[in-house]
PDB file of C-alpha atoms and ligand atoms in Angstrom:
ATOM      1  CA  MET A   1      -4.218  -9.946   2.946  1.00 92.00           C
ATOM      2  CA  ARG A   2      -3.389 -11.773   5.691  1.00 97.00           C
ATOM      3  CA  CYS A   3      -5.125 -12.942   8.828  1.00 98.00           C
ATOM      4  CA  ARG A   4      -3.213 -10.489  11.741  1.00 97.00           C
ATOM      5  CA  THR A   5      -4.048 -12.883  14.863  1.00 97.00           C
ATOM      6  CA  CYS A   6      -2.985 -16.204  12.641  1.00 97.00           C
ATOM      7  CA  SER A   7      -1.271 -15.643   9.817  1.00 95.00           C
ATOM      8  CA  GLU A   8      -4.509 -17.576   7.347  1.00 97.00           C
ATOM      9  CA  LYS A   9      -6.566 -15.614   4.070  1.00 97.00           C
ATOM     10  CA  ALA A  10      -7.989 -12.867   5.690  1.00 98.00           C
ATOM     11  CA  VAL A  11     -11.403 -12.735   4.898  1.00 98.00           C
ATOM     12  CA  ILE A  12     -12.000  -9.082   5.287  1.00 98.00           C
ATOM     13  CA  ASN A  13     -10.000  -5.603   6.061  1.00 97.00           C
ATOM     14  CA  MET A  14     -11.335  -2.950   7.714  1.00 97.00           C
ATOM     15  CA  ARG A  15      -9.112  -0.093   7.415  1.00 95.00           C
ATOM     16  CA  GLN A  16     -10.937   2.320   9.228  1.00 94.00           C
ATOM     17  CA  HIS A  17      -9.510  -0.287  12.255  1.00 96.00           C
ATOM     18  CA  LYS A  18      -5.842  -1.484  10.339  1.00 96.00           C
ATOM     19  CA  LEU A  19      -7.296  -5.166  11.243  1.00 98.00           C
ATOM     20  CA  ALA A  20      -7.796  -8.308   9.005  1.00 98.00           C
ATOM     21  CA  LEU A  21      -8.932 -11.635  10.077  1.00 98.00           C
ATOM     22  CA  CYS A  22      -9.626 -14.518   9.126  1.00 98.00           C
ATOM     23  CA  ARG A  23     -12.980 -16.015   9.203  1.00 98.00           C
ATOM     24  CA  LEU A  24     -12.683 -17.792  11.542  1.00 98.00           C
ATOM     25  CA  HIS A  25     -11.666 -14.614  14.387  1.00 98.00           C
ATOM     26  CA  TYR A  26     -13.365 -12.391  12.256  1.00 98.00           C
ATOM     27  CA  LEU A  27     -16.644 -13.777  13.710  1.00 98.00           C
ATOM     28  CA  GLU A  28     -14.471 -14.142  17.356  1.00 98.00           C
ATOM     29  CA  TRP A  29     -13.655 -10.495  16.729  1.00 98.00           C
ATOM     30  CA  LEU A  30     -17.237  -9.075  16.482  1.00 98.00           C
ATOM     31  CA  PRO A  31     -19.491  -9.939  19.213  1.00 98.00           C
ATOM     32  CA  LYS A  32     -15.768  -9.377  21.692  1.00 98.00           C
ATOM     33  CA  GLN A  33     -16.400  -5.538  20.505  1.00 98.00           C
ATOM     34  CA  VAL A  34     -19.926  -5.581  20.702  1.00 98.00           C
ATOM     35  CA  GLU A  35     -19.651  -6.534  24.327  1.00 98.00           C
ATOM     36  CA  ARG A  36     -16.906  -3.579  24.938  1.00 98.00           C
ATOM     37  CA  SER A  37     -19.684  -1.312  23.328  1.00 98.00           C
ATOM     38  CA  ILE A  38     -22.669  -3.028  26.187  1.00 98.00           C
ATOM     39  CA  SER A  39     -20.358  -2.553  28.991  1.00 98.00           C
ATOM     40  CA  LYS A  40     -18.566   0.109  28.246  1.00 97.00           C
ATOM     41  CA  TYR A  41     -22.171   2.401  28.349  1.00 98.00           C
ATOM     42  CA  ARG A  42     -23.319  -0.352  30.552  1.00 98.00           C
ATOM     43  CA  MET A  43     -26.117  -1.382  28.123  1.00 98.00           C
ATOM     44  CA  PHE A  44     -27.888  -3.911  30.099  1.00 98.00           C
ATOM     45  CA  THR A  45     -26.291  -7.546  32.001  1.00 98.00           C
ATOM     46  CA  HIS A  46     -27.334 -10.544  31.694  1.00 98.00           C
ATOM     47  CA  ARG A  47     -30.336 -10.299  34.909  1.00 97.00           C
ATOM     48  CA  ASP A  48     -32.731  -8.456  33.240  1.00 98.00           C
ATOM     49  CA  ARG A  49     -35.330  -9.277  30.323  1.00 98.00           C
ATOM     50  CA  LEU A  50     -33.894  -8.658  27.352  1.00 98.00           C
ATOM     51  CA  LEU A  51     -36.619  -7.508  24.342  1.00 98.00           C
ATOM     52  CA  ILE A  52     -34.164  -6.746  20.723  1.00 98.00           C
ATOM     53  CA  ALA A  53     -36.340  -5.081  17.766  1.00 98.00           C
ATOM     54  CA  VAL A  54     -36.255  -7.265  14.921  1.00 98.00           C
ATOM     55  CA  SER A  55     -37.137  -6.027  11.311  1.00 97.00           C
ATOM     56  CA  GLY A  56     -35.608  -9.705   9.578  1.00 98.00           C
ATOM     57  CA  GLY A  57     -32.563  -7.391   7.918  1.00 97.00           C
ATOM     58  CA  LYS A  58     -28.976  -8.433   8.589  1.00 98.00           C
ATOM     59  CA  ASP A  59     -28.038  -5.895  11.615  1.00 98.00           C
ATOM     60  CA  SER A  60     -31.051  -7.304  14.345  1.00 98.00           C
ATOM     61  CA  LEU A  61     -30.690 -10.762  13.101  1.00 98.00           C
ATOM     62  CA  SER A  62     -27.341 -10.206  12.931  1.00 98.00           C
ATOM     63  CA  LEU A  63     -27.301  -8.617  16.586  1.00 98.00           C
ATOM     64  CA  TRP A  64     -29.660 -10.434  18.323  1.00 98.00           C
ATOM     65  CA  ASP A  65     -27.360 -13.544  17.114  1.00 98.00           C
ATOM     66  CA  ILE A  66     -24.308 -12.086  18.498  1.00 98.00           C
ATOM     67  CA  LEU A  67     -26.178 -11.760  21.247  1.00 98.00           C
ATOM     68  CA  ILE A  68     -26.677 -15.262  21.760  1.00 98.00           C
ATOM     69  CA  ARG A  69     -24.269 -16.528  21.132  1.00 98.00           C
ATOM     70  CA  LEU A  70     -22.142 -13.711  23.866  1.00 98.00           C
ATOM     71  CA  GLY A  71     -24.764 -16.170  26.200  1.00 98.00           C
ATOM     72  CA  TYR A  72     -27.888 -13.398  26.808  1.00 98.00           C
ATOM     73  CA  SER A  73     -31.137 -14.484  26.629  1.00 98.00           C
ATOM     74  CA  VAL A  74     -32.938 -12.384  24.681  1.00 98.00           C
ATOM     75  CA  ASP A  75     -36.443 -12.202  23.159  1.00 98.00           C
ATOM     76  CA  GLY A  76     -37.664 -10.683  19.876  1.00 98.00           C
ATOM     77  CA  LEU A  77     -40.353  -8.170  18.439  1.00 98.00           C
ATOM     78  CA  TYR A  78     -40.998  -8.107  15.112  1.00 98.00           C
ATOM     79  CA  ILE A  79     -44.290  -5.282  13.885  1.00 98.00           C
ATOM     80  CA  ASP A  80     -45.512  -6.163  10.358  1.00 98.00           C
ATOM     81  CA  LEU A  81     -45.919  -2.619   9.009  1.00 97.00           C
ATOM     82  CA  GLY A  82     -48.625  -4.063   6.243  1.00 97.00           C
ATOM     83  CA  ILE A  83     -45.739  -3.135   3.034  1.00 96.00           C
ATOM     84  CA  ASP A  84     -46.274  -4.721   0.041  1.00 90.00           C
ATOM     85  CA  ALA A  85     -44.965  -2.826  -2.701  1.00 79.00           C
ATOM     86  CA  GLY A  86     -45.036  -5.949  -5.238  1.00 81.00           C
ATOM     87  CA  ILE A  87     -42.084  -7.811  -2.760  1.00 87.00           C
ATOM     88  CA  ASN A  88     -44.355  -8.981  -0.527  1.00 93.00           C
ATOM     89  CA  TYR A  89     -41.877  -6.511   1.376  1.00 96.00           C
ATOM     90  CA  SER A  90     -43.011  -7.218   4.792  1.00 97.00           C
ATOM     91  CA  SER A  91     -44.116 -10.759   4.915  1.00 96.00           C
ATOM     92  CA  THR A  92     -40.552 -11.631   3.196  1.00 97.00           C
ATOM     93  CA  SER A  93     -39.195  -9.772   6.074  1.00 98.00           C
ATOM     94  CA  LEU A  94     -41.446 -11.678   8.648  1.00 98.00           C
ATOM     95  CA  ASP A  95     -40.321 -15.615   7.558  1.00 98.00           C
ATOM     96  CA  TYR A  96     -36.341 -14.302   8.069  1.00 98.00           C
ATOM     97  CA  ALA A  97     -37.388 -13.603  11.461  1.00 98.00           C
ATOM     98  CA  LEU A  98     -39.823 -16.053  12.417  1.00 98.00           C
ATOM     99  CA  ASN A  99     -37.059 -18.705  10.810  1.00 98.00           C
ATOM    100  CA  PHE A 100     -34.211 -16.917  12.200  1.00 98.00           C
ATOM    101  CA  ALA A 101     -36.227 -17.919  15.540  1.00 98.00           C
ATOM    102  CA  LEU A 102     -37.720 -21.501  15.281  1.00 98.00           C
ATOM    103  CA  LYS A 103     -33.615 -21.926  14.354  1.00 97.00           C
ATOM    104  CA  TYR A 104     -33.076 -20.880  18.185  1.00 97.00           C
ATOM    105  CA  ASN A 105     -35.995 -22.113  19.764  1.00 98.00           C
ATOM    106  CA  LEU A 106     -36.446 -18.124  20.893  1.00 98.00           C
ATOM    107  CA  LEU A 107     -39.442 -15.921  21.886  1.00 98.00           C
ATOM    108  CA  LEU A 108     -40.877 -13.671  18.871  1.00 98.00           C
ATOM    109  CA  HIS A 109     -43.472 -11.542  19.761  1.00 98.00           C
ATOM    110  CA  VAL A 110     -45.384 -10.410  16.594  1.00 98.00           C
ATOM    111  CA  VAL A 111     -47.247  -7.212  16.402  1.00 98.00           C
ATOM    112  CA  ASP A 112     -49.498  -6.833  12.689  1.00 98.00           C
ATOM    113  CA  ILE A 113     -50.183  -3.127  12.694  1.00 97.00           C
ATOM    114  CA  GLU A 114     -52.897  -3.543  10.382  1.00 96.00           C
ATOM    115  CA  ALA A 115     -54.485  -5.603  12.005  1.00 97.00           C
ATOM    116  CA  GLU A 116     -53.901  -4.201  15.758  1.00 95.00           C
ATOM    117  CA  TYR A 117     -54.670  -0.449  14.024  1.00 94.00           C
ATOM    118  CA  GLY A 118     -56.893  -0.968  11.427  1.00 94.00           C
ATOM    119  CA  GLU A 119     -54.212   0.477   8.608  1.00 94.00           C
ATOM    120  CA  ALA A 120     -51.287  -0.807   7.597  1.00 96.00           C
ATOM    121  CA  ILE A 121     -47.519   1.843   6.573  1.00 95.00           C
ATOM    122  CA  PRO A 122     -48.563   2.518   3.312  1.00 93.00           C
ATOM    123  CA  GLU A 123     -52.488   3.457   3.542  1.00 92.00           C
ATOM    124  CA  LEU A 124     -51.774   5.396   7.270  1.00 91.00           C
ATOM    125  CA  ALA A 125     -49.101   7.441   4.946  1.00 90.00           C
ATOM    126  CA  MET A 126     -51.618   8.243   1.934  1.00 89.00           C
ATOM    127  CA  ARG A 127     -53.954   9.652   4.150  1.00 88.00           C
ATOM    128  CA  THR A 128     -51.954  11.916   6.770  1.00 84.00           C
ATOM    129  CA  HIS A 129     -49.404  13.169   4.495  1.00 76.00           C
ATOM    130  CA  ARG A 130     -49.913  16.490   3.445  1.00 68.00           C
ATOM    131  CA  GLY A 131     -48.586  17.589  -0.132  1.00 62.00           C
ATOM    132  CA  HIS A 132     -45.515  15.313   0.226  1.00 71.00           C
ATOM    133  CA  TYR A 133     -45.720  11.161   0.414  1.00 74.00           C
ATOM    134  CA  LYS A 134     -43.335  10.163   2.934  1.00 79.00           C
ATOM    135  CA  PRO A 135     -44.302   6.757   4.423  1.00 88.00           C
ATOM    136  CA  CYS A 136     -40.469   6.890   6.831  1.00 90.00           C
ATOM    137  CA  SER A 137     -41.986   9.692   9.061  1.00 87.00           C
ATOM    138  CA  VAL A 138     -44.980   7.856  10.184  1.00 92.00           C
ATOM    139  CA  CYS A 139     -43.574   4.527  10.026  1.00 94.00           C
ATOM    140  CA  GLY A 140     -40.359   5.571  12.463  1.00 93.00           C
ATOM    141  CA  LEU A 141     -42.696   7.324  14.491  1.00 94.00           C
ATOM    142  CA  THR A 142     -45.316   4.132  14.131  1.00 96.00           C
ATOM    143  CA  LYS A 143     -42.458   1.804  15.319  1.00 97.00           C
ATOM    144  CA  ARG A 144     -40.638   3.448  18.107  1.00 96.00           C
ATOM    145  CA  HIS A 145     -44.214   4.281  19.481  1.00 96.00           C
ATOM    146  CA  VAL A 146     -44.858  -0.123  19.352  1.00 97.00           C
ATOM    147  CA  MET A 147     -41.716  -0.759  20.548  1.00 97.00           C
ATOM    148  CA  ASN A 148     -41.969   1.189  23.529  1.00 96.00           C
ATOM    149  CA  LEU A 149     -45.930   0.271  24.115  1.00 96.00           C
ATOM    150  CA  ARG A 150     -45.495  -3.704  23.845  1.00 97.00           C
ATOM    151  CA  ALA A 151     -41.861  -3.137  25.449  1.00 97.00           C
ATOM    152  CA  HIS A 152     -43.080  -1.697  28.271  1.00 96.00           C
ATOM    153  CA  ARG A 153     -46.434  -3.236  28.547  1.00 95.00           C
ATOM    154  CA  ALA A 154     -44.784  -7.292  28.618  1.00 97.00           C
ATOM    155  CA  ALA A 155     -42.418  -5.827  31.555  1.00 97.00           C
ATOM    156  CA  TYR A 156     -38.869  -5.891  29.743  1.00 98.00           C
ATOM    157  CA  ASP A 157     -36.262  -3.890  31.539  1.00 98.00           C
ATOM    158  CA  VAL A 158     -34.020  -2.619  27.869  1.00 98.00           C
ATOM    159  CA  LEU A 159     -35.451  -2.845  24.068  1.00 98.00           C
ATOM    160  CA  ILE A 160     -32.471  -3.350  22.175  1.00 98.00           C
ATOM    161  CA  THR A 161     -32.235  -1.823  18.654  1.00 98.00           C
ATOM    162  CA  GLY A 162     -29.919  -2.870  15.417  1.00 98.00           C
ATOM    163  CA  HIS A 163     -29.086   0.512  14.436  1.00 98.00           C
ATOM    164  CA  ASN A 164     -25.286   0.615  13.582  1.00 98.00           C
ATOM    165  CA  LEU A 165     -22.290   3.582  12.915  1.00 98.00           C
ATOM    166  CA  ASP A 166     -24.053   4.047   9.397  1.00 98.00           C
ATOM    167  CA  ASP A 167     -27.525   4.449  10.790  1.00 97.00           C
ATOM    168  CA  GLU A 168     -26.049   6.374  13.803  1.00 98.00           C
ATOM    169  CA  ALA A 169     -23.925   9.092  11.423  1.00 98.00           C
ATOM    170  CA  ALA A 170     -26.481   9.402   9.237  1.00 97.00           C
ATOM    171  CA  ILE A 171     -28.900  10.383  12.044  1.00 95.00           C
ATOM    172  CA  LEU A 172     -27.013  12.786  13.587  1.00 97.00           C
ATOM    173  CA  PHE A 173     -25.314  14.049   9.996  1.00 97.00           C
ATOM    174  CA  GLY A 174     -29.078  15.372   9.394  1.00 95.00           C
ATOM    175  CA  ASN A 175     -29.160  16.776  13.026  1.00 94.00           C
ATOM    176  CA  THR A 176     -26.539  18.562  12.590  1.00 95.00           C
ATOM    177  CA  LEU A 177     -27.128  20.024  10.145  1.00 95.00           C
ATOM    178  CA  SER A 178     -30.321  21.909  11.788  1.00 92.00           C
ATOM    179  CA  TRP A 179     -28.113  21.909  15.239  1.00 90.00           C
ATOM    180  CA  THR A 180     -31.767  20.663  16.449  1.00 85.00           C
ATOM    181  CA  GLY A 181     -30.785  20.310  20.172  1.00 83.00           C
ATOM    182  CA  SER A 182     -33.469  18.505  21.257  1.00 82.00           C
ATOM    183  CA  TYR A 183     -31.937  15.633  19.322  1.00 86.00           C
ATOM    184  CA  LEU A 184     -28.800  15.726  19.891  1.00 91.00           C
ATOM    185  CA  VAL A 185     -29.332  15.274  23.887  1.00 88.00           C
ATOM    186  CA  ARG A 186     -31.180  12.534  23.085  1.00 87.00           C
ATOM    187  CA  GLN A 187     -29.127  10.440  20.927  1.00 93.00           C
ATOM    188  CA  GLY A 188     -26.263   8.129  22.103  1.00 95.00           C
ATOM    189  CA  PRO A 189     -26.209   4.030  22.539  1.00 98.00           C
ATOM    190  CA  VAL A 190     -28.350   4.744  25.794  1.00 97.00           C
ATOM    191  CA  LEU A 191     -31.638   5.863  25.993  1.00 95.00           C
ATOM    192  CA  GLU A 192     -32.353   6.225  29.527  1.00 93.00           C
ATOM    193  CA  ALA A 193     -36.309   5.255  30.923  1.00 91.00           C
ATOM    194  CA  ASP A 194     -36.390   8.759  32.477  1.00 83.00           C
ATOM    195  CA  ARG A 195     -40.191   8.786  32.561  1.00 85.00           C
ATOM    196  CA  PRO A 196     -43.128   6.405  33.790  1.00 87.00           C
ATOM    197  CA  GLY A 197     -44.029   4.899  30.271  1.00 88.00           C
ATOM    198  CA  LEU A 198     -40.279   5.317  28.039  1.00 92.00           C
ATOM    199  CA  MET A 199     -38.320   1.793  27.734  1.00 95.00           C
ATOM    200  CA  ARG A 200     -34.622   2.143  28.461  1.00 97.00           C
ATOM    201  CA  LYS A 201     -33.403   1.219  25.177  1.00 98.00           C
ATOM    202  CA  VAL A 202     -29.807   0.759  24.525  1.00 98.00           C
ATOM    203  CA  LYS A 203     -27.915   0.581  20.711  1.00 98.00           C
ATOM    204  CA  PRO A 204     -25.645  -2.096  20.895  1.00 98.00           C
ATOM    205  CA  LEU A 205     -24.478  -1.514  17.554  1.00 98.00           C
ATOM    206  CA  CYS A 206     -23.371   2.512  17.815  1.00 98.00           C
ATOM    207  CA  ARG A 207     -19.766   1.586  16.948  1.00 98.00           C
ATOM    208  CA  THR A 208     -20.002  -1.650  14.087  1.00 98.00           C
ATOM    209  CA  TYR A 209     -20.032  -0.369  10.972  1.00 98.00           C
ATOM    210  CA  GLU A 210     -22.332  -1.651   8.230  1.00 97.00           C
ATOM    211  CA  ARG A 211     -19.980  -3.123   5.906  1.00 97.00           C
ATOM    212  CA  GLU A 212     -18.565  -4.792   9.055  1.00 98.00           C
ATOM    213  CA  LEU A 213     -22.198  -6.777   9.807  1.00 98.00           C
ATOM    214  CA  ALA A 214     -23.073  -7.703   6.234  1.00 98.00           C
ATOM    215  CA  ALA A 215     -20.005  -9.984   6.741  1.00 98.00           C
ATOM    216  CA  TYR A 216     -20.443 -11.634   9.506  1.00 98.00           C
ATOM    217  CA  ALA A 217     -24.188 -12.343   8.187  1.00 98.00           C
ATOM    218  CA  PHE A 218     -22.609 -13.768   5.404  1.00 98.00           C
ATOM    219  CA  LEU A 219     -20.195 -15.839   7.195  1.00 98.00           C
ATOM    220  CA  GLN A 220     -22.021 -17.070  10.175  1.00 98.00           C
ATOM    221  CA  GLY A 221     -24.691 -18.613   7.639  1.00 98.00           C
ATOM    222  CA  ILE A 222     -27.580 -16.153   8.577  1.00 98.00           C
ATOM    223  CA  SER A 223     -30.416 -15.890   5.942  1.00 98.00           C
ATOM    224  CA  TYR A 224     -32.021 -12.552   6.155  1.00 98.00           C
ATOM    225  CA  ILE A 225     -33.514 -10.362   3.871  1.00 97.00           C
ATOM    226  CA  GLN A 226     -31.330  -8.515   1.052  1.00 94.00           C
ATOM    227  CA  LYS A 227     -34.099  -6.733  -0.766  1.00 92.00           C
ATOM    228  CA  GLU A 228     -34.431  -2.300   0.531  1.00 90.00           C
ATOM    229  CA  CYS A 229     -38.124  -1.471   1.556  1.00 93.00           C
ATOM    230  CA  PRO A 230     -39.090  -0.023  -1.252  1.00 91.00           C
ATOM    231  CA  PHE A 231     -39.622   3.466   0.487  1.00 90.00           C
ATOM    232  CA  ALA A 232     -36.252   3.463   1.701  1.00 88.00           C
ATOM    233  CA  ALA A 233     -34.764   5.003  -1.529  1.00 79.00           C
ATOM    234  CA  ASP A 234     -36.385   7.899  -1.401  1.00 73.00           C
ATOM    235  CA  SER A 235     -35.326   8.470   2.762  1.00 81.00           C
ATOM    236  CA  THR A 236     -33.103  10.903   3.174  1.00 87.00           C
ATOM    237  CA  SER A 237     -31.351   8.708   5.305  1.00 89.00           C
ATOM    238  CA  ILE A 238     -30.106   6.915   2.409  1.00 91.00           C
ATOM    239  CA  TYR A 239     -28.995  10.297   0.776  1.00 93.00           C
ATOM    240  CA  TYR A 240     -26.024  11.109   3.755  1.00 96.00           C
ATOM    241  CA  LYS A 241     -25.160   7.356   4.010  1.00 96.00           C
ATOM    242  CA  GLN A 242     -23.694   8.547   0.852  1.00 95.00           C
ATOM    243  CA  LEU A 243     -22.462  11.245   1.860  1.00 97.00           C
ATOM    244  CA  LEU A 244     -20.914  10.100   4.526  1.00 98.00           C
ATOM    245  CA  ASN A 245     -19.953   6.894   2.890  1.00 97.00           C
ATOM    246  CA  LYS A 246     -17.842   9.208   0.905  1.00 97.00           C
ATOM    247  CA  LEU A 247     -16.142  10.394   3.060  1.00 97.00           C
ATOM    248  CA  GLU A 248     -15.474   7.284   4.608  1.00 98.00           C
ATOM    249  CA  SER A 249     -13.618   5.985   1.288  1.00 97.00           C
ATOM    250  CA  ASP A 250     -11.291   9.310   1.271  1.00 97.00           C
ATOM    251  CA  ARG A 251     -10.816   9.135   5.261  1.00 97.00           C
ATOM    252  CA  PRO A 252     -10.992   5.037   6.970  1.00 97.00           C
ATOM    253  CA  GLY A 253     -12.648   5.660  10.298  1.00 97.00           C
ATOM    254  CA  ALA A 254     -14.110   9.575   9.756  1.00 98.00           C
ATOM    255  CA  LYS A 255     -17.374   8.242  10.691  1.00 98.00           C
ATOM    256  CA  LEU A 256     -16.276   6.442  13.897  1.00 98.00           C
ATOM    257  CA  SER A 257     -14.730  10.008  14.906  1.00 98.00           C
ATOM    258  CA  PHE A 258     -17.796  11.669  13.524  1.00 98.00           C
ATOM    259  CA  TYR A 259     -19.734  10.064  15.889  1.00 98.00           C
ATOM    260  CA  LEU A 260     -17.345   9.923  18.799  1.00 98.00           C
ATOM    261  CA  SER A 261     -16.637  13.452  18.667  1.00 97.00           C
ATOM    262  CA  PHE A 262     -20.281  13.806  19.485  1.00 97.00           C
ATOM    263  CA  LEU A 263     -20.813  11.314  22.400  1.00 97.00           C
ATOM    264  CA  GLN A 264     -17.772  13.177  23.911  1.00 96.00           C
ATOM    265  CA  ALA A 265     -19.335  16.823  23.681  1.00 94.00           C
ATOM    266  CA  ARG A 266     -22.761  15.751  24.972  1.00 91.00           C
ATOM    267  CA  ARG A 267     -20.811  14.212  27.822  1.00 91.00           C
ATOM    268  CA  ALA A 268     -19.349  17.586  27.691  1.00 92.00           C
ATOM    269  CA  GLY A 269     -22.306  18.823  27.969  1.00 88.00           C
ATOM    270  CA  LEU A 270     -22.331  20.781  24.931  1.00 86.00           C
ATOM    271  CA  PHE A 271     -26.400  20.150  24.303  1.00 80.00           C
ATOM    272  CA  SER A 272     -27.884  20.615  28.016  1.00 77.00           C
ATOM    273  CA  ASP A 273     -29.315  23.478  27.629  1.00 70.00           C
ATOM    274  CA  ALA A 274     -32.397  21.630  25.449  1.00 65.00           C
ATOM    275  CA  ILE A 275     -32.942  19.042  27.820  1.00 63.00           C
ATOM    276  CA  ASP A 276     -35.172  21.523  30.248  1.00 57.00           C
ATOM    277  CA  GLU A 277     -36.642  23.050  27.423  1.00 61.00           C
ATOM    278  CA  HIS A 278     -38.054  19.853  25.964  1.00 61.00           C
ATOM    279  CA  ALA A 279     -38.833  17.648  29.639  1.00 65.00           C
ATOM    280  CA  LYS A 280     -41.489  21.134  30.057  1.00 66.00           C
ATOM    281  CA  LEU A 281     -43.449  20.217  27.277  1.00 73.00           C
ATOM    282  CA  VAL A 282     -43.993  16.414  28.304  1.00 84.00           C
ATOM    283  CA  HIS A 283     -47.190  14.975  29.410  1.00 88.00           C
ATOM    284  CA  ASP A 284     -48.649  11.716  29.247  1.00 90.00           C
ATOM    285  CA  CYS A 285     -51.192  10.938  26.871  1.00 91.00           C
ATOM    286  CA  PRO A 286     -54.610  10.597  27.713  1.00 92.00           C
ATOM    287  CA  GLU A 287     -55.252   8.032  25.442  1.00 91.00           C
ATOM    288  CA  CYS A 288     -52.589   5.560  25.220  1.00 91.00           C
ATOM    289  CA  GLY A 289     -50.920   6.778  28.417  1.00 89.00           C
ATOM    290  CA  GLN A 290     -47.879   7.535  27.187  1.00 90.00           C
ATOM    291  CA  PRO A 291     -44.767  10.409  26.976  1.00 87.00           C
ATOM    292  CA  THR A 292     -45.620  12.819  24.292  1.00 89.00           C
ATOM    293  CA  SER A 293     -44.387  16.730  23.708  1.00 83.00           C
ATOM    294  CA  ALA A 294     -47.014  16.385  21.365  1.00 83.00           C
ATOM    295  CA  PRO A 295     -50.357  18.657  22.770  1.00 83.00           C
ATOM    296  CA  GLY A 296     -53.414  16.759  23.816  1.00 87.00           C
ATOM    297  CA  LEU A 297     -52.940  13.211  22.622  1.00 91.00           C
ATOM    298  CA  CYS A 298     -49.281  12.351  21.234  1.00 90.00           C
ATOM    299  CA  ILE A 299     -48.627  11.639  17.379  1.00 89.00           C
ATOM    300  CA  PHE A 300     -49.828   8.226  16.891  1.00 92.00           C
ATOM    301  CA  CYS A 301     -52.990   8.221  18.719  1.00 92.00           C
ATOM    302  CA  ARG A 302     -53.971  11.129  16.700  1.00 90.00           C
ATOM    303  CA  MET A 303     -53.080   9.483  13.362  1.00 89.00           C
ATOM    304  CA  PHE A 304     -55.353   6.278  14.282  1.00 88.00           C
ATOM    305  CA  SER A 305     -58.154   8.051  15.486  1.00 83.00           C
ATOM    306  CA  LYS A 306     -58.743   9.222  11.736  1.00 66.00           C
ATOM    307  CA  THR A 307     -60.913  12.792  13.015  1.00 59.00           C
ATOM    308  CA  GLU A 308     -57.508  14.725  13.146  1.00 51.00           C
ATOM    309  CA  ASP A 309     -57.601  18.346  11.910  1.00 50.00           C
ATOM    310  CA  ASN A 310     -53.910  19.844  12.217  1.00 45.00           C
ATOM    311  CA  LEU A 311     -51.766  16.299  11.965  1.00 49.00           C
ATOM    312  CA  ARG A 312     -48.007  17.199  12.986  1.00 48.00           C
ATOM    313  CA  ILE A 313     -46.587  14.228  11.711  1.00 44.00           C
ATOM    314  CA  ASN A 314     -42.945  15.996  12.147  1.00 42.00           C
ATOM    315  CA  GLU A 315     -42.982  17.640  15.716  1.00 41.00           C
ATOM    316  CA  MET A 316     -40.979  16.209  18.142  1.00 39.00           C
ATOM    317  CA  ASN A 317     -42.097  13.439  19.943  1.00 40.00           C
ATOM    318  CA  LEU A 318     -40.276  11.376  22.500  1.00 38.00           C
ATOM    319  CA  ILE A 319     -41.224   7.458  21.831  1.00 38.00           C
TER     320      ILE A 319
HETATM  321  S1  Q46 B   1     -39.363   0.553   6.613  1.00 63.14           S
HETATM  322 FE1  Q46 B   1     -40.402   1.968   7.691  1.00 63.14          FE
HETATM  323 FE2  Q46 B   1     -38.113   2.108   6.807  1.00 63.14          FE
HETATM  324 FE3  Q46 B   1     -39.137   1.343   4.781  1.00 63.14          FE
HETATM  325  S2  Q46 B   1     -41.094   3.178   4.673  1.00 63.14           S
HETATM  326 FE4  Q46 B   1     -39.269   4.006   5.762  1.00 63.14          FE
HETATM  327  S3  Q46 B   1     -39.123   3.501   7.856  1.00 63.14           S
HETATM  328  S4  Q46 B   1     -37.203   2.413   4.993  1.00 63.14           S
HETATM  329  S5  Q46 B   1     -36.059   1.566   7.926  1.00 63.14           S
HETATM  330 ZN1   ZN B   2      -7.491 -16.233  11.752  1.00 63.14          ZN
HETATM  331 ZN1   ZN B   3     -50.949   7.709  22.858  1.00 63.14          ZN
END
């Protein structure tokens, strides 16, 4: 297989794009694709103060690398979830994020959940679970809350996350199976800051396949944590990703078309009724001040207050 641009030996063949490229041209091609998404969805400009949430994994570190190569000035935020599970998962991830920041002389904010809020994710999940131990629910909620709060307090304009197309398609698949209008209406490349206290959130990798990011990290020599979070195996999104991978291997491009068709339907107003319903429920949490649709305290504050008796972590929460 030969590179379409220079006819040298190709290192990657992307059936979904009918495109094969050599190392040099692939490392040029991917940043251009990301730049196209940034401008197509009007995510941010070179004048904005940008914060990227990094996990130490290939997606967020590759994205940070790409943004720096594109000339953006971007600070990082790492949330230490306190997940050890015999493999020092969180501390190893932090090392990768720190090493990346050090190598390129970038600013990395670190939030240690246990030190700041008194409990790490595994303990929090154990204390709050109702019959079924699901660390990913409390973990996701905690990350969204802390990212929003820190980015807002430090006066960044935009919060960037490394969600890739595989993540977005799996989330969309889950929301579609249950036809959850309030989630569907808020899923997209850009989540506007439509209330005080809410950050503008963007996903520049929303059209980039996970495989393309793995190739980029490898070819660009980015060191990242290769181990999965020990709780990932139980997550529903992994199951949905496997189903979608089967579909993609039979029909290259199926994931991208699933996601892009959804965005088109959303733009056409298919889910607009859900917006008003959701907006009616939102108020500011009396404890942390962040917008929430949960009655009274937001779910994050209830989780960490240790006094709640009616904790429902799957309840809709805006942040
Ligand atoms: S870190 Fe947290 Fe993920 Fe681990 S506990 Fe689940 S949500 S799998 S992206
Ligand atoms: Zn080439
Ligand atoms: Zn709160």
